PDB file of C-alpha atoms in Angstrom:
ATOM      1  CA  MET A   1     160.051 129.411 -50.147  1.00 66.00           C
ATOM      2  CA  SER A   2     162.250 132.262 -48.767  1.00 79.00           C
ATOM      3  CA  PHE A   3     161.649 134.258 -51.959  1.00 82.00           C
ATOM      4  CA  ASN A   4     157.795 133.913 -51.284  1.00 86.00           C
ATOM      5  CA  ILE A   5     158.280 135.124 -47.681  1.00 87.00           C
ATOM      6  CA  ALA A   6     160.187 138.136 -48.769  1.00 89.00           C
ATOM      7  CA  LEU A   7     157.277 138.801 -51.400  1.00 90.00           C
ATOM      8  CA  THR A   8     154.759 138.851 -48.498  1.00 89.00           C
ATOM      9  CA  GLY A   9     156.769 141.685 -46.900  1.00 89.00           C
ATOM     10  CA  LEU A  10     156.871 143.675 -50.094  1.00 92.00           C
ATOM     11  CA  ASN A  11     153.230 143.122 -50.668  1.00 92.00           C
ATOM     12  CA  ALA A  12     152.309 144.265 -47.076  1.00 91.00           C
ATOM     13  CA  ALA A  13     154.626 147.150 -47.437  1.00 93.00           C
ATOM     14  CA  THR A  14     153.052 148.033 -50.702  1.00 94.00           C
ATOM     15  CA  GLN A  15     149.483 148.148 -49.037  1.00 93.00           C
ATOM     16  CA  ASP A  16     150.765 150.197 -46.161  1.00 92.00           C
ATOM     17  CA  LEU A  17     152.068 152.908 -48.740  1.00 95.00           C
ATOM     18  CA  SER A  18     148.734 152.764 -50.542  1.00 95.00           C
ATOM     19  CA  VAL A  19     146.997 153.512 -47.154  1.00 93.00           C
ATOM     20  CA  THR A  20     149.304 156.340 -46.499  1.00 94.00           C
ATOM     21  CA  SER A  21     148.747 157.624 -49.986  1.00 95.00           C
ATOM     22  CA  ASN A  22     144.966 157.402 -49.421  1.00 93.00           C
ATOM     23  CA  ASN A  23     145.292 159.441 -46.336  1.00 91.00           C
ATOM     24  CA  LEU A  24     147.425 162.175 -47.867  1.00 93.00           C
ATOM     25  CA  ALA A  25     144.895 162.400 -50.862  1.00 93.00           C
ATOM     26  CA  ASN A  26     141.906 162.976 -48.716  1.00 89.00           C
ATOM     27  CA  ALA A  27     143.791 165.485 -46.275  1.00 85.00           C
ATOM     28  CA  GLN A  28     140.985 168.015 -47.410  1.00 82.00           C
ATOM     29  CA  THR A  29     138.051 165.707 -47.647  1.00 84.00           C
ATOM     30  CA  VAL A  30     135.436 166.827 -45.178  1.00 84.00           C
ATOM     31  CA  GLY A  31     134.375 163.996 -42.789  1.00 81.00           C
ATOM     32  CA  PHE A  32     137.275 161.672 -43.959  1.00 84.00           C
ATOM     33  CA  LYS A  33     138.669 159.385 -41.431  1.00 85.00           C
ATOM     34  CA  GLY A  34     142.304 158.336 -41.878  1.00 88.00           C
ATOM     35  CA  SER A  35     143.130 154.668 -41.909  1.00 92.00           C
ATOM     36  CA  ARG A  36     146.199 152.650 -40.831  1.00 93.00           C
ATOM     37  CA  ALA A  37     147.406 149.254 -41.845  1.00 93.00           C
ATOM     38  CA  GLU A  38     147.650 146.602 -39.031  1.00 92.00           C
ATOM     39  CA  PHE A  39     149.844 143.665 -39.743  1.00 93.00           C
ATOM     40  CA  GLY A  40     150.099 140.016 -38.403  1.00 89.00           C
ATOM     41  CA  ASP A  41     152.593 137.291 -39.050  1.00 85.00           C
ATOM     42  CA  ILE A  42     151.778 134.069 -40.963  1.00 84.00           C
ATOM     43  CA  PHE A  43     152.578 130.652 -39.734  1.00 78.00           C
ATOM     44  CA  ALA A  44     151.982 127.269 -41.341  1.00 74.00           C
ATOM     45  CA  SER A  45     149.951 125.021 -39.221  1.00 68.00           C
ATOM     46  CA  THR A  46     148.493 121.514 -39.276  1.00 63.00           C
ATOM     47  CA  GLN A  47     145.764 119.831 -37.509  1.00 63.00           C
ATOM     48  CA  THR A  48     148.002 119.587 -34.341  1.00 66.00           C
ATOM     49  CA  GLY A  49     148.764 123.123 -34.292  1.00 66.00           C
ATOM     50  CA  VAL A  50     152.041 125.118 -35.217  1.00 65.00           C
ATOM     51  CA  ALA A  51     155.231 123.233 -34.339  1.00 67.00           C
ATOM     52  CA  SER A  52     157.665 124.859 -31.877  1.00 71.00           C
ATOM     53  CA  THR A  53     160.417 124.964 -34.583  1.00 70.00           C
ATOM     54  CA  ALA A  54     158.290 126.283 -37.271  1.00 73.00           C
ATOM     55  CA  VAL A  55     159.511 129.152 -39.341  1.00 76.00           C
ATOM     56  CA  GLY A  56     156.883 131.913 -40.170  1.00 78.00           C
ATOM     57  CA  ASN A  57     155.672 132.202 -43.751  1.00 84.00           C
ATOM     58  CA  GLY A  58     155.657 136.000 -43.873  1.00 88.00           C
ATOM     59  CA  VAL A  59     153.462 138.757 -42.959  1.00 91.00           C
ATOM     60  CA  ARG A  60     150.052 139.911 -44.167  1.00 90.00           C
ATOM     61  CA  VAL A  61     147.751 142.845 -43.661  1.00 92.00           C
ATOM     62  CA  GLN A  62     145.104 141.810 -41.202  1.00 92.00           C
ATOM     63  CA  GLU A  63     143.080 145.016 -41.241  1.00 92.00           C
ATOM     64  CA  ILE A  64     142.686 148.392 -42.611  1.00 93.00           C
ATOM     65  CA  ALA A  65     141.388 150.266 -39.551  1.00 92.00           C
ATOM     66  CA  GLN A  66     139.909 153.786 -39.632  1.00 87.00           C
ATOM     67  CA  GLN A  67     140.903 156.009 -36.919  1.00 86.00           C
ATOM     68  CA  PHE A  68     138.015 157.895 -35.324  1.00 83.00           C
ATOM     69  CA  SER A  69     139.869 160.830 -33.597  1.00 83.00           C
ATOM     70  CA  GLN A  70     138.397 164.194 -33.539  1.00 84.00           C
ATOM     71  CA  GLY A  71     139.225 166.515 -36.743  1.00 80.00           C
ATOM     72  CA  ASN A  72     139.262 170.126 -36.874  1.00 81.00           C
ATOM     73  CA  VAL A  73     136.161 172.156 -36.830  1.00 84.00           C
ATOM     74  CA  GLU A  74     136.345 175.164 -39.169  1.00 83.00           C
ATOM     75  CA  THR A  75     134.327 178.162 -39.978  1.00 84.00           C
ATOM     76  CA  THR A  76     133.017 178.041 -43.737  1.00 86.00           C
ATOM     77  CA  GLY A  77     130.449 180.955 -43.855  1.00 83.00           C
ATOM     78  CA  ASN A  78     127.925 178.497 -45.230  1.00 87.00           C
ATOM     79  CA  SER A  79     124.950 178.165 -42.935  1.00 89.00           C
ATOM     80  CA  LEU A  80     124.222 174.672 -44.030  1.00 92.00           C
ATOM     81  CA  ASP A  81     127.915 173.379 -43.234  1.00 90.00           C
ATOM     82  CA  LEU A  82     127.622 171.496 -40.051  1.00 90.00           C
ATOM     83  CA  ALA A  83     130.034 169.618 -37.750  1.00 89.00           C
ATOM     84  CA  ILE A  84     129.993 167.129 -34.927  1.00 89.00           C
ATOM     85  CA  ASN A  85     132.317 168.012 -32.236  1.00 87.00           C
ATOM     86  CA  GLY A  86     132.702 164.621 -30.221  1.00 86.00           C
ATOM     87  CA  ASN A  87     131.149 161.400 -30.887  1.00 87.00           C
ATOM     88  CA  GLY A  88     128.190 160.678 -33.295  1.00 89.00           C
ATOM     89  CA  PHE A  89     127.195 160.790 -37.032  1.00 91.00           C
ATOM     90  CA  PHE A  90     124.858 162.541 -39.153  1.00 94.00           C
ATOM     91  CA  THR A  91     121.930 160.268 -40.287  1.00 96.00           C
ATOM     92  CA  VAL A  92     121.125 160.495 -43.899  1.00 95.00           C
ATOM     93  CA  SER A  93     118.515 158.456 -46.023  1.00 95.00           C
ATOM     94  CA  ASN A  94     118.834 157.389 -49.509  1.00 92.00           C
ATOM     95  CA  GLY A  95     115.406 156.200 -50.650  1.00 88.00           C
ATOM     96  CA  GLY A  96     114.695 154.997 -47.230  1.00 89.00           C
ATOM     97  CA  ALA A  97     118.234 153.300 -46.654  1.00 94.00           C
ATOM     98  CA  LEU A  98     119.978 154.845 -43.735  1.00 95.00           C
ATOM     99  CA  SER A  99     123.547 155.772 -43.728  1.00 94.00           C
ATOM    100  CA  TYR A 100     125.789 157.503 -41.300  1.00 94.00           C
ATOM    101  CA  THR A 101     128.369 160.193 -42.168  1.00 92.00           C
ATOM    102  CA  ARG A 102     130.707 162.733 -40.594  1.00 89.00           C
ATOM    103  CA  ASP A 103     130.431 164.924 -43.741  1.00 89.00           C
ATOM    104  CA  GLY A 104     128.586 167.967 -42.846  1.00 89.00           C
ATOM    105  CA  GLN A 105     128.661 169.721 -46.170  1.00 91.00           C
ATOM    106  CA  PHE A 106     124.874 170.023 -46.966  1.00 94.00           C
ATOM    107  CA  GLN A 107     122.654 171.880 -49.284  1.00 93.00           C
ATOM    108  CA  LEU A 108     119.045 172.516 -50.464  1.00 92.00           C
ATOM    109  CA  ASN A 109     117.489 170.529 -53.188  1.00 92.00           C
ATOM    110  CA  ASN A 110     114.545 171.765 -55.196  1.00 89.00           C
ATOM    111  CA  ALA A 111     112.013 170.485 -52.620  1.00 88.00           C
ATOM    112  CA  GLY A 112     113.665 172.540 -49.805  1.00 89.00           C
ATOM    113  CA  GLN A 113     115.111 169.407 -48.238  1.00 93.00           C
ATOM    114  CA  VAL A 114     118.653 169.352 -46.634  1.00 95.00           C
ATOM    115  CA  VAL A 115     120.665 166.925 -48.584  1.00 95.00           C
ATOM    116  CA  THR A 116     124.271 165.770 -49.185  1.00 93.00           C
ATOM    117  CA  ALA A 117     126.112 166.334 -52.406  1.00 89.00           C
ATOM    118  CA  SER A 118     125.089 162.822 -53.619  1.00 90.00           C
ATOM    119  CA  GLY A 119     121.359 163.717 -52.740  1.00 92.00           C
ATOM    120  CA  ALA A 120     120.723 161.689 -49.660  1.00 94.00           C
ATOM    121  CA  GLN A 121     118.313 163.569 -47.259  1.00 95.00           C
ATOM    122  CA  LEU A 122     119.480 164.802 -43.588  1.00 96.00           C
ATOM    123  CA  GLN A 123     117.360 162.764 -41.018  1.00 96.00           C
ATOM    124  CA  VAL A 124     116.090 164.704 -37.891  1.00 95.00           C
ATOM    125  CA  TYR A 125     113.359 164.188 -35.124  1.00 94.00           C
ATOM    126  CA  ALA A 126     110.265 166.016 -36.235  1.00 92.00           C
ATOM    127  CA  PRO A 127     109.167 168.855 -33.807  1.00 90.00           C
ATOM    128  CA  LEU A 128     105.978 168.551 -31.720  1.00 91.00           C
ATOM    129  CA  PRO A 129     103.201 171.350 -31.873  1.00 87.00           C
ATOM    130  CA  ASN A 130     103.602 171.905 -28.179  1.00 86.00           C
ATOM    131  CA  GLY A 131     107.315 172.118 -28.256  1.00 86.00           C
ATOM    132  CA  GLY A 132     110.108 169.407 -28.079  1.00 90.00           C
ATOM    133  CA  PHE A 133     110.784 166.683 -30.577  1.00 92.00           C
ATOM    134  CA  ASN A 134     109.162 163.253 -31.386  1.00 92.00           C
ATOM    135  CA  THR A 135     112.012 160.897 -30.910  1.00 91.00           C
ATOM    136  CA  GLY A 136     110.116 157.920 -31.889  1.00 91.00           C
ATOM    137  CA  GLY A 137     111.215 158.249 -35.542  1.00 90.00           C
ATOM    138  CA  LEU A 138     113.075 160.213 -38.087  1.00 94.00           C
ATOM    139  CA  THR A 139     111.959 162.472 -40.939  1.00 94.00           C
ATOM    140  CA  ASN A 140     113.794 164.596 -43.724  1.00 94.00           C
ATOM    141  CA  LEU A 141     114.667 167.937 -42.764  1.00 94.00           C
ATOM    142  CA  THR A 142     112.917 170.399 -44.865  1.00 91.00           C
ATOM    143  CA  LEU A 143     113.393 174.197 -44.776  1.00 89.00           C
ATOM    144  CA  THR A 144     110.760 176.803 -45.724  1.00 81.00           C
ATOM    145  CA  THR A 145     112.405 178.840 -48.285  1.00 71.00           C
ATOM    146  CA  ASN A 146     109.353 181.183 -48.820  1.00 75.00           C
ATOM    147  CA  GLU A 147     109.714 184.885 -47.379  1.00 76.00           C
ATOM    148  CA  SER A 148     107.972 185.084 -44.002  1.00 77.00           C
ATOM    149  CA  ALA A 149     105.406 187.927 -43.293  1.00 83.00           C
ATOM    150  CA  PRO A 150     107.076 191.343 -42.177  1.00 87.00           C
ATOM    151  CA  GLN A 151     106.997 191.749 -38.375  1.00 89.00           C
ATOM    152  CA  ALA A 152     107.548 195.063 -36.787  1.00 92.00           C
ATOM    153  CA  THR A 153     110.523 195.331 -34.254  1.00 92.00           C
ATOM    154  CA  SER A 154     108.746 195.411 -30.755  1.00 90.00           C
ATOM    155  CA  THR A 155     111.768 195.745 -28.505  1.00 89.00           C
ATOM    156  CA  ALA A 156     115.415 196.295 -28.717  1.00 87.00           C
ATOM    157  CA  GLN A 157     118.020 196.098 -25.855  1.00 87.00           C
ATOM    158  CA  VAL A 158     120.996 198.607 -26.072  1.00 87.00           C
ATOM    159  CA  THR A 159     124.040 198.072 -23.661  1.00 84.00           C
ATOM    160  CA  ALA A 160     126.102 201.289 -23.229  1.00 85.00           C
ATOM    161  CA  THR A 161     128.626 202.635 -20.738  1.00 87.00           C
ATOM    162  CA  LEU A 162     127.849 205.968 -19.247  1.00 89.00           C
ATOM    163  CA  PRO A 163     130.760 207.161 -17.045  1.00 90.00           C
ATOM    164  CA  ALA A 164     130.033 208.505 -13.665  1.00 88.00           C
ATOM    165  CA  ASN A 165     132.648 211.186 -14.030  1.00 91.00           C
ATOM    166  CA  ALA A 166     131.313 212.403 -17.337  1.00 93.00           C
ATOM    167  CA  SER A 167     130.674 216.229 -17.774  1.00 94.00           C
ATOM    168  CA  PRO A 168     127.560 217.634 -19.296  1.00 95.00           C
ATOM    169  CA  PRO A 169     127.969 218.755 -22.992  1.00 95.00           C
ATOM    170  CA  VAL A 170     129.493 222.087 -23.702  1.00 94.00           C
ATOM    171  CA  THR A 171     126.444 222.959 -25.891  1.00 95.00           C
ATOM    172  CA  THR A 172     123.298 223.006 -23.771  1.00 92.00           C
ATOM    173  CA  THR A 173     120.779 222.960 -26.736  1.00 94.00           C
ATOM    174  CA  PHE A 174     120.758 219.452 -28.017  1.00 94.00           C
ATOM    175  CA  ASN A 175     121.441 219.123 -31.774  1.00 95.00           C
ATOM    176  CA  PRO A 176     122.087 215.656 -33.282  1.00 94.00           C
ATOM    177  CA  ALA A 177     124.321 217.436 -35.831  1.00 95.00           C
ATOM    178  CA  ASP A 178     126.377 218.948 -33.008  1.00 96.00           C
ATOM    179  CA  PRO A 179     128.567 216.421 -31.285  1.00 95.00           C
ATOM    180  CA  THR A 180     129.394 218.799 -28.450  1.00 96.00           C
ATOM    181  CA  SER A 181     125.680 218.792 -27.548  1.00 96.00           C
ATOM    182  CA  TYR A 182     125.732 215.227 -26.210  1.00 96.00           C
ATOM    183  CA  ASN A 183     128.221 212.829 -24.828  1.00 95.00           C
ATOM    184  CA  ASN A 184     127.716 209.696 -26.907  1.00 94.00           C
ATOM    185  CA  THR A 185     125.473 208.074 -29.536  1.00 95.00           C
ATOM    186  CA  THR A 186     124.900 204.682 -30.833  1.00 94.00           C
ATOM    187  CA  SER A 187     122.483 203.205 -33.556  1.00 94.00           C
ATOM    188  CA  LEU A 188     120.511 200.107 -34.500  1.00 94.00           C
ATOM    189  CA  THR A 189     118.444 198.826 -37.230  1.00 95.00           C
ATOM    190  CA  VAL A 190     114.673 198.476 -36.574  1.00 94.00           C
ATOM    191  CA  TYR A 191     111.829 197.358 -38.891  1.00 93.00           C
ATOM    192  CA  ASP A 192     108.406 198.542 -39.387  1.00 93.00           C
ATOM    193  CA  SER A 193     105.412 196.540 -39.982  1.00 91.00           C
ATOM    194  CA  LEU A 194     106.004 196.341 -43.724  1.00 91.00           C
ATOM    195  CA  GLY A 195     109.513 194.849 -43.204  1.00 89.00           C
ATOM    196  CA  ALA A 196     111.150 198.202 -44.110  1.00 93.00           C
ATOM    197  CA  ALA A 197     114.337 198.807 -42.270  1.00 94.00           C
ATOM    198  CA  HIS A 198     114.887 202.273 -40.439  1.00 96.00           C
ATOM    199  CA  THR A 199     117.818 203.566 -38.440  1.00 96.00           C
ATOM    200  CA  GLN A 200     117.303 204.219 -34.840  1.00 95.00           C
ATOM    201  CA  SER A 201     119.843 206.425 -33.211  1.00 96.00           C
ATOM    202  CA  LEU A 202     120.155 207.032 -29.427  1.00 95.00           C
ATOM    203  CA  TYR A 203     121.948 210.198 -28.206  1.00 96.00           C
ATOM    204  CA  PHE A 204     122.994 210.094 -24.519  1.00 96.00           C
ATOM    205  CA  ILE A 205     123.225 213.512 -22.610  1.00 96.00           C
ATOM    206  CA  LYS A 206     124.908 214.002 -19.144  1.00 95.00           C
ATOM    207  CA  GLY A 207     122.678 215.879 -16.815  1.00 94.00           C
ATOM    208  CA  ALA A 208     123.970 218.494 -14.431  1.00 92.00           C
ATOM    209  CA  ALA A 209     123.158 216.295 -11.195  1.00 92.00           C
ATOM    210  CA  ALA A 210     125.367 213.233 -10.436  1.00 90.00           C
ATOM    211  CA  ASN A 211     124.379 209.909 -11.886  1.00 91.00           C
ATOM    212  CA  ASP A 212     121.591 212.003 -13.974  1.00 94.00           C
ATOM    213  CA  TRP A 213     121.392 211.208 -18.078  1.00 94.00           C
ATOM    214  CA  SER A 214     118.829 211.573 -20.529  1.00 94.00           C
ATOM    215  CA  VAL A 215     118.564 209.704 -24.044  1.00 94.00           C
ATOM    216  CA  GLN A 216     117.022 211.200 -27.187  1.00 95.00           C
ATOM    217  CA  THR A 217     115.779 208.795 -29.881  1.00 95.00           C
ATOM    218  CA  TYR A 218     115.759 209.617 -33.569  1.00 96.00           C
ATOM    219  CA  ILE A 219     114.264 207.492 -36.299  1.00 95.00           C
ATOM    220  CA  ASP A 220     115.907 208.109 -39.736  1.00 95.00           C
ATOM    221  CA  GLY A 221     116.899 211.645 -38.612  1.00 94.00           C
ATOM    222  CA  THR A 222     113.445 212.551 -37.063  1.00 94.00           C
ATOM    223  CA  ALA A 223     113.015 212.934 -33.325  1.00 94.00           C
ATOM    224  CA  VAL A 224     110.705 210.393 -31.630  1.00 92.00           C
ATOM    225  CA  GLY A 225     109.087 211.652 -28.490  1.00 89.00           C
ATOM    226  CA  THR A 226     110.814 213.482 -25.738  1.00 90.00           C
ATOM    227  CA  PRO A 227     114.122 212.875 -24.093  1.00 91.00           C
ATOM    228  CA  GLN A 228     114.068 209.802 -21.803  1.00 91.00           C
ATOM    229  CA  ASP A 229     115.384 210.460 -18.189  1.00 93.00           C
ATOM    230  CA  LEU A 230     117.879 207.971 -16.943  1.00 91.00           C
ATOM    231  CA  GLN A 231     118.873 208.059 -13.394  1.00 91.00           C
ATOM    232  CA  TYR A 232     121.179 205.758 -11.641  1.00 89.00           C
ATOM    233  CA  SER A 233     122.272 204.949  -8.100  1.00 88.00           C
ATOM    234  CA  ASN A 234     125.819 205.354  -6.748  1.00 86.00           C
ATOM    235  CA  ALA A 235     126.338 201.611  -7.487  1.00 85.00           C
ATOM    236  CA  GLY A 236     125.252 202.136 -11.210  1.00 82.00           C
ATOM    237  CA  VAL A 237     121.777 200.511 -10.879  1.00 85.00           C
ATOM    238  CA  PRO A 238     119.014 202.126 -12.942  1.00 85.00           C
ATOM    239  CA  VAL A 239     116.528 204.018 -10.630  1.00 88.00           C
ATOM    240  CA  THR A 240     114.506 205.755 -13.402  1.00 86.00           C
ATOM    241  CA  PRO A 241     113.586 203.859 -15.476  1.00 83.00           C
ATOM    242  CA  SER A 242     113.765 200.721 -13.372  1.00 66.00           C
ATOM    243  CA  ARG A 243     115.753 197.929 -15.430  1.00 55.00           C
ATOM    244  CA  SER A 244     117.142 194.494 -14.334  1.00 43.00           C
ATOM    245  CA  ARG A 245     120.354 195.151 -15.889  1.00 43.00           C
ATOM    246  CA  PRO A 246     122.498 198.557 -15.544  1.00 39.00           C
ATOM    247  CA  CYS A 247     123.125 200.566 -18.681  1.00 40.00           C
ATOM    248  CA  SER A 248     120.431 199.137 -20.622  1.00 39.00           C
ATOM    249  CA  ARG A 249     117.296 200.405 -22.151  1.00 39.00           C
ATOM    250  CA  THR A 250     114.444 199.015 -24.133  1.00 38.00           C
ATOM    251  CA  ALA A 251     113.327 201.191 -27.221  1.00 39.00           C
ATOM    252  CA  SER A 252     110.154 200.802 -29.422  1.00 39.00           C
ATOM    253  CA  PRO A 253     110.210 201.531 -33.142  1.00 41.00           C
ATOM    254  CA  PRO A 254     107.958 204.096 -34.777  1.00 41.00           C
ATOM    255  CA  ALA A 255     104.721 203.266 -36.594  1.00 40.00           C
ATOM    256  CA  PRO A 256     105.246 202.733 -40.227  1.00 36.00           C
TER     257      PRO A 256
END
């Protein structure tokens, strides 16, 4: 009998080591939840219960309990890799049978559906035509992989710091090729109605009066319009043209 009791301890310890080994083996498995072995002692009992002088019969593993603590959220660079920070699961469908997972490594199948590595479709609430979502049922998440129609840039917001103590440029005649003829420059990418990209450059020039600036816009090296006056109050609030935020300007792209 004593030998059998000792064997229960060895068996339980072996299962505990197996649980630990499984945790280590899945250290890099996305969405994996570690487990722990939970033990309980064994007593022989009769219809009248356990005698007060009964000696235990050993130990057993009562449960392999998964641990649902929050794991690390990492940046992968893949736009279809998702993570849940907090409680919850991703809902996936495999032929209509719903399953739940914390593994957010998704990909697209040939139908444009977002699926797991095993092919189960990610489930979402369907969008409504007037906004919001239909929370009454789930549907497969399908992404449109076709290229959308080109759309010209309509507005762009640029934030820049224009120091109040700046001096007018040494060279009074503006020339984009001469950095002494302007104080600062920045650029951004804009698109025409055909989807072609263009470089929009903004050149900021300090005026002779206090808080007086101008900005000249160039598209692909060609001047667009005349310089735009920028005047600010002593508090740095735009006066001309009026804007809700200091040091910002809305610029329109050229015609294609």
